[in-house]
Short mmCIF file of C-alpha atoms in Angstrom, two decimals:
data_model
loop_
_atom_site.label_atom_id
_atom_site.label_comp_id
_atom_site.label_asym_id
_atom_site.label_seq_id
_atom_site.Cartn_x
_atom_site.Cartn_y
_atom_site.Cartn_z
CA UNK Z 23 0.00 0.00 0.00
CA UNK Z 24 2.83 2.42 0.85
CA UNK Z 25 4.39 1.68 -2.54
CA UNK Z 26 1.17 2.62 -4.33
CA UNK Z 27 0.92 5.95 -2.48
CA UNK Z 28 4.59 6.67 -3.21
CA UNK Z 29 4.02 6.01 -6.94
CA UNK Z 30 0.95 8.28 -6.96
CA UNK Z 31 2.94 11.06 -5.25
CA UNK Z 32 5.75 10.76 -7.83
CA UNK Z 33 3.27 10.94 -10.72
CA UNK Z 34 1.64 14.05 -9.24
CA UNK Z 35 5.02 15.72 -8.83
CA UNK Z 36 5.95 14.90 -12.43
CA UNK Z 37 2.71 16.43 -13.69
CA UNK Z 38 3.30 19.62 -11.68
CA UNK Z 39 6.90 19.97 -12.86
CA UNK Z 40 5.93 19.32 -16.49
CA UNK Z 41 3.12 21.88 -16.33
CA UNK Z 42 5.27 24.64 -14.83
CA UNK Z 43 8.31 24.03 -17.03
CA UNK Z 44 6.32 24.07 -20.25
CA UNK Z 45 3.97 26.93 -19.45
CA UNK Z 46 3.61 29.77 -21.95
CA UNK Z 47 1.97 33.16 -21.69
CA UNK Z 48 0.63 35.52 -24.33
CA UNK Z 49 3.21 37.74 -26.02
CA UNK Z 50 2.57 41.36 -26.97
CA UNK Z 51 2.89 42.95 -30.41
CA UNK Z 52 3.99 46.45 -31.40
CA UNK Z 53 1.08 48.19 -33.08
CA UNK Z 54 1.32 50.60 -36.05
CA UNK Z 55 1.26 54.23 -34.90
CA UNK Z 56 1.86 56.43 -37.98
CA UNK Z 57 -1.31 57.94 -39.42
CA UNK Z 58 -1.75 57.40 -43.16
CA UNK Z 59 -4.34 58.03 -45.86
CA UNK Z 60 -7.12 55.57 -46.62
CA UNK Z 61 -6.35 54.28 -50.13
CA UNK Z 62 -8.36 52.33 -52.68
CA UNK Z 63 -6.10 49.29 -52.34
CA UNK Z 64 -6.84 49.27 -48.62
CA UNK Z 65 -10.49 48.52 -49.40
CA UNK Z 66 -9.57 45.39 -51.37
CA UNK Z 67 -7.17 44.22 -48.65
CA UNK Z 68 -9.60 44.84 -45.79
CA UNK Z 69 -12.52 43.07 -47.51
CA UNK Z 70 -10.40 40.04 -48.35
CA UNK Z 71 -9.06 39.63 -44.82
CA UNK Z 72 -12.44 40.39 -43.21
CA UNK Z 73 -14.05 37.46 -45.07
CA UNK Z 74 -11.64 35.07 -43.30
CA UNK Z 75 -11.41 32.39 -46.01
CA UNK Z 76 -15.07 31.26 -46.07
CA UNK Z 77 -14.23 28.08 -48.02
CA UNK Z 78 -12.71 26.65 -44.82
CA UNK Z 79 -15.70 25.03 -43.10
CA UNK Z 80 -14.33 22.77 -40.35
CA UNK Z 81 -11.25 21.79 -38.35
CA UNK Z 82 -10.05 18.63 -36.61
CA UNK Z 83 -6.75 19.12 -34.83
CA UNK Z 84 -4.49 18.57 -31.84
CA UNK Z 85 -3.12 21.48 -29.86
CA UNK Z 86 -1.40 22.53 -26.67
CA UNK Z 87 -3.65 24.93 -24.76
CA UNK Z 88 -2.53 27.22 -21.96
CA UNK Z 89 -5.05 28.96 -19.68
CA UNK Z 90 -3.97 31.64 -17.23
CA UNK Z 91 -6.19 33.68 -14.93
CA UNK Z 92 -5.50 35.43 -11.62
CA UNK Z 93 -6.87 32.32 -9.89
CA UNK Z 94 -5.46 29.42 -11.90
CA UNK Z 95 -2.89 28.30 -14.44
CA UNK Z 96 -3.33 25.18 -16.58
CA UNK Z 97 -1.72 23.47 -19.53
CA UNK Z 98 -3.76 20.95 -21.51
CA UNK Z 99 -3.33 18.83 -24.62
CA UNK Z 100 -6.55 18.93 -26.62
CA UNK Z 101 -8.29 17.39 -29.58
CA UNK Z 102 -10.22 20.37 -31.00
CA UNK Z 103 -13.10 19.95 -33.45
CA UNK Z 104 -14.98 22.87 -35.00
CA UNK Z 105 -17.88 23.02 -37.45
CA UNK Z 106 -17.69 26.62 -38.55
CA UNK Z 107 -20.70 28.68 -37.53
CA UNK Z 108 -22.08 25.80 -35.50
CA UNK Z 109 -20.80 23.41 -32.87
CA UNK Z 110 -17.39 22.78 -31.33
CA UNK Z 111 -15.88 20.12 -29.12
CA UNK Z 112 -12.70 20.04 -27.03
CA UNK Z 113 -11.42 16.77 -25.57
CA UNK Z 114 -8.70 17.57 -23.05
CA UNK Z 115 -5.95 15.57 -21.33
CA UNK Z 116 -3.38 16.77 -18.81
CA UNK Z 117 0.00 15.61 -17.58
CA UNK Z 118 2.87 13.78 -19.25
CA UNK Z 119 0.98 10.48 -19.26
CA UNK Z 120 -2.10 11.95 -20.93
CA UNK Z 121 -4.69 11.59 -18.18
CA UNK Z 122 -8.20 12.29 -19.54
CA UNK Z 123 -9.58 15.43 -17.95
CA UNK Z 124 -12.68 16.71 -19.71
CA UNK Z 125 -14.90 16.37 -22.76
CA UNK Z 126 -16.43 19.76 -23.62
CA UNK Z 127 -19.19 20.40 -26.14
CA UNK Z 128 -20.33 23.84 -27.29
CA UNK Z 129 -23.36 24.66 -29.42
CA UNK Z 130 -24.90 28.06 -30.13
CA UNK Z 131 -26.96 27.92 -26.94
CA UNK Z 132 -25.77 24.95 -24.84
CA UNK Z 133 -22.62 23.86 -23.05
CA UNK Z 134 -21.83 20.36 -21.75
CA UNK Z 135 -18.71 19.32 -19.86
CA UNK Z 136 -17.93 15.78 -18.69
CA UNK Z 137 -15.46 15.96 -15.81
CA UNK Z 138 -13.94 12.56 -16.52
CA UNK Z 139 -11.77 12.42 -13.43
CA UNK Z 140 -14.78 12.64 -11.11
CA UNK Z 141 -17.50 11.44 -13.51
CA UNK Z 142 -19.51 14.64 -13.20
CA UNK Z 143 -21.58 16.12 -16.01
CA UNK Z 144 -21.86 19.91 -16.09
CA UNK Z 145 -24.84 21.24 -18.06
CA UNK Z 146 -25.68 24.85 -18.83
CA UNK Z 147 -26.30 27.65 -21.28
CA UNK Z 148 -23.46 28.76 -23.55
CA UNK Z 149 -23.16 32.18 -21.91
CA UNK Z 150 -20.13 34.42 -21.41
CA UNK Z 151 -20.21 33.69 -17.67
CA UNK Z 152 -20.24 29.92 -18.17
CA UNK Z 153 -17.43 30.08 -20.74
CA UNK Z 154 -15.35 31.84 -18.11
CA UNK Z 155 -16.12 29.14 -15.56
CA UNK Z 156 -15.03 26.43 -18.01
CA UNK Z 157 -12.14 28.00 -19.97
CA UNK Z 158 -11.23 31.14 -18.04
CA UNK Z 159 -12.38 33.53 -20.78
CA UNK Z 160 -15.80 35.11 -21.30
CA UNK Z 161 -15.23 36.06 -24.94
CA UNK Z 162 -18.62 34.93 -26.20
CA UNK Z 163 -19.07 31.75 -28.21
CA UNK Z 164 -18.75 33.19 -31.72
CA UNK Z 165 -15.37 34.75 -31.02
CA UNK Z 166 -14.20 31.64 -29.15
CA UNK Z 167 -15.13 29.25 -31.98
CA UNK Z 168 -13.51 31.50 -34.60
CA UNK Z 169 -10.40 31.69 -32.41
CA UNK Z 170 -10.23 27.89 -32.25
CA UNK Z 171 -10.39 27.87 -36.04
CA UNK Z 172 -7.82 30.67 -36.37
CA UNK Z 173 -10.08 32.64 -38.72
CA UNK Z 174 -12.03 35.57 -37.27
CA UNK Z 175 -14.69 37.10 -39.49
CA UNK Z 176 -14.83 40.92 -39.35
CA UNK Z 177 -18.48 41.85 -39.94
CA UNK Z 178 -18.09 45.64 -40.15
CA UNK Z 179 -18.05 47.02 -43.74
CA UNK Z 180 -15.20 49.06 -45.22
CA UNK Z 181 -17.32 52.20 -44.77
CA UNK Z 182 -17.03 51.76 -40.98
CA UNK Z 183 -13.25 52.41 -41.06
CA UNK Z 184 -12.44 55.69 -39.30
CA UNK Z 185 -8.63 55.74 -39.64
CA UNK Z 186 -5.59 53.82 -40.90
CA UNK Z 187 -2.14 53.64 -39.34
CA UNK Z 188 1.05 52.00 -40.56
CA UNK Z 189 4.27 50.78 -39.01
CA UNK Z 190 6.55 47.72 -38.70
CA UNK Z 191 5.25 46.48 -42.08
CA UNK Z 192 1.65 46.39 -40.82
CA UNK Z 193 -1.55 48.35 -41.32
CA UNK Z 194 -3.97 49.09 -38.49
CA UNK Z 195 -7.59 49.80 -39.42
CA UNK Z 196 -9.74 51.40 -36.72
CA UNK Z 197 -13.33 50.34 -37.33
CA UNK Z 198 -16.46 51.67 -35.63
CA UNK Z 199 -18.67 48.92 -34.17
CA UNK Z 200 -21.97 48.75 -32.30
CA UNK Z 201 -20.17 48.16 -29.00
CA UNK Z 202 -17.29 50.63 -29.46
CA UNK Z 203 -14.52 50.01 -31.99
CA UNK Z 204 -12.15 47.39 -33.37
CA UNK Z 205 -8.49 47.72 -34.27
CA UNK Z 206 -7.76 45.33 -37.12
CA UNK Z 207 -4.05 44.75 -37.75
CA UNK Z 208 -3.22 43.31 -41.18
CA UNK Z 209 0.06 42.24 -42.77
CA UNK Z 210 -0.33 43.54 -46.36
CA UNK Z 211 2.55 41.44 -47.70
CA UNK Z 212 0.84 38.09 -47.03
CA UNK Z 213 -2.69 39.48 -46.53
CA UNK Z 214 -3.30 38.02 -43.07
CA UNK Z 215 -4.95 39.21 -39.88
CA UNK Z 216 -2.18 39.39 -37.27
CA UNK Z 217 -4.00 41.09 -34.39
CA UNK Z 218 -7.49 42.17 -33.36
CA UNK Z 219 -8.31 44.51 -30.48
CA UNK Z 220 -11.88 45.07 -29.29
CA UNK Z 221 -12.57 48.35 -27.47
CA UNK Z 222 -15.60 49.55 -25.52
CA UNK Z 223 -17.45 52.83 -26.01
CA UNK Z 224 -14.93 54.58 -23.72
CA UNK Z 225 -11.97 53.41 -25.83
CA UNK Z 226 -10.72 50.83 -23.31
CA UNK Z 227 -9.33 47.57 -24.74
CA UNK Z 228 -11.45 44.68 -23.48
CA UNK Z 229 -10.12 41.87 -25.72
CA UNK Z 230 -6.81 41.51 -27.55
CA UNK Z 231 -5.99 38.69 -29.96
CA UNK Z 232 -2.84 37.75 -31.88
CA UNK Z 233 -2.31 35.28 -34.73
CA UNK Z 234 1.13 33.80 -35.45
CA UNK Z 235 3.04 31.02 -37.23
CA UNK Z 236 0.96 30.87 -40.42
CA UNK Z 237 0.86 27.84 -42.70
CA UNK Z 238 -0.54 27.55 -46.22
CA UNK Z 239 -3.73 25.52 -46.60
CA UNK Z 240 -4.76 24.49 -50.15
CA UNK Z 241 -8.11 22.88 -50.98
CA UNK Z 242 -10.03 22.60 -54.23
CA UNK Z 243 -7.66 24.98 -55.97
CA UNK Z 244 -7.95 27.68 -53.31
CA UNK Z 245 -5.28 28.65 -50.79
CA UNK Z 246 -5.23 30.48 -47.48
CA UNK Z 247 -2.72 31.25 -44.75
CA UNK Z 248 -4.04 30.04 -41.39
CA UNK Z 249 -2.27 30.65 -38.04
CA UNK Z 250 -1.07 27.70 -35.98
CA UNK Z 251 -0.84 29.87 -32.85
CA UNK Z 252 -3.74 31.95 -31.56
CA UNK Z 253 -3.80 33.83 -28.30
CA UNK Z 254 -6.45 35.87 -26.55
CA UNK Z 255 -6.26 38.26 -23.61
CA UNK Z 256 -9.37 39.53 -21.86
CA UNK Z 257 -8.94 42.56 -19.61
CA UNK Z 258 -11.15 43.10 -16.57
CA UNK Z 259 -13.04 39.89 -17.19
CA UNK Z 260 -16.26 38.92 -15.42
CA UNK Z 261 -14.54 38.53 -12.05
CA UNK Z 262 -12.99 42.01 -12.45
CA UNK Z 263 -9.58 41.00 -11.11
CA UNK Z 264 -7.19 41.24 -14.04
CA UNK Z 265 -6.08 39.53 -17.23
CA UNK Z 266 -7.43 36.21 -18.45
CA UNK Z 267 -5.30 34.51 -21.12
CA UNK Z 268 -5.97 31.67 -23.55
CA UNK Z 269 -3.19 30.46 -25.87
CA UNK Z 270 -3.65 27.74 -28.51
CA UNK Z 271 -0.73 26.18 -30.42
CA UNK Z 272 -1.63 23.49 -32.97
CA UNK Z 273 0.66 20.51 -33.50
CA UNK Z 274 -1.40 19.07 -36.34
CA UNK Z 275 -4.82 19.66 -37.91
CA UNK Z 276 -7.01 18.82 -40.89
CA UNK Z 277 -9.49 21.19 -42.52
CA UNK Z 278 -12.76 20.41 -44.28
CA UNK Z 279 -13.08 16.78 -43.39
CA UNK Z 280 -16.44 15.38 -44.41
CA UNK Z 281 -18.92 17.28 -42.27
CA UNK Z 282 -20.02 15.27 -39.29
CA UNK Z 283 -22.00 15.82 -36.17
CA UNK Z 284 -19.96 16.50 -33.03
CA UNK Z 285 -22.73 14.98 -30.95
CA UNK Z 286 -21.82 14.80 -27.27
CA UNK Z 287 -21.77 11.27 -25.77
CA UNK Z 288 -23.65 11.61 -22.49
CA UNK Z 289 -21.83 9.61 -19.80
CA UNK Z 290 -23.60 6.95 -17.78
CA UNK Z 291 -24.10 7.28 -14.02
CA UNK Z 292 -22.45 10.72 -13.92
CA UNK Z 293 -23.46 13.21 -11.24
CA UNK Z 294 -25.24 16.13 -12.94
CA UNK Z 295 -24.25 19.70 -11.99
CA UNK Z 296 -25.84 22.81 -13.49
CA UNK Z 297 -23.09 25.24 -14.57
CA UNK Z 298 -25.35 28.27 -14.22
CA UNK Z 299 -25.71 27.55 -10.49
CA UNK Z 300 -22.09 26.52 -9.85
CA UNK Z 301 -19.64 29.06 -8.48
CA UNK Z 302 -16.80 27.38 -10.40
CA UNK Z 303 -15.95 24.12 -12.14
CA UNK Z 304 -12.87 22.51 -10.55
CA UNK Z 305 -12.33 19.93 -13.28
CA UNK Z 306 -8.86 21.30 -14.07
#
């Protein structure tokens, strides 16, 4: 019996050391600051990038995911599946031996999480508050699913652009939105979205995203550059106590596999917990 407890203690220590040694945080990016004129070619560039390669419809990939909030810090290895504009699923493991941790399913209005370590099933609405309880970020489901894909659709038209800045080989478009404004940073040389900042009506940055390490995807005669690394920072999140970070780094992925349902397999004999009523979800 003592030998079993000693082995369990060693495994726990290995997991903790692995998690701390390999932990990554979101890096910052210098933003363009020199005011420039709004040119005709900017319209073509903005519209192309804003459409976010609509021919890419789904993703099935494996990624390292780092979550950091003022209250917790986690590293997970995840199988991420996304049907664009619809449902998503994240199957997470933790530790160097790949312990199963959670099976998470997201639809437009519902959220299910199977805490596999304790055989608990969390059920709830897919709200900003519940996303924060599960993943540490309350970005809203549309932005989260597009972040998982690496392709964020900018819905504001070119006529909503209020200014353009340049610098460090980038262009920054400031765009008026219904909730404040967006700063859309584009690399004109490879026509990619490299950063997106969402600001409130007072001009305060509430969400900052960066896209890095692009790879070329070619399907049916069409090509697109898609980032392998996506990070998100939310400032003054729902708990009001500082930055919440989510960083995704894909090891491998496949796009546009034959469309399939990501139907959630409801576990048997699991204890049901309603996320809306839970103060937190300690599955990590």
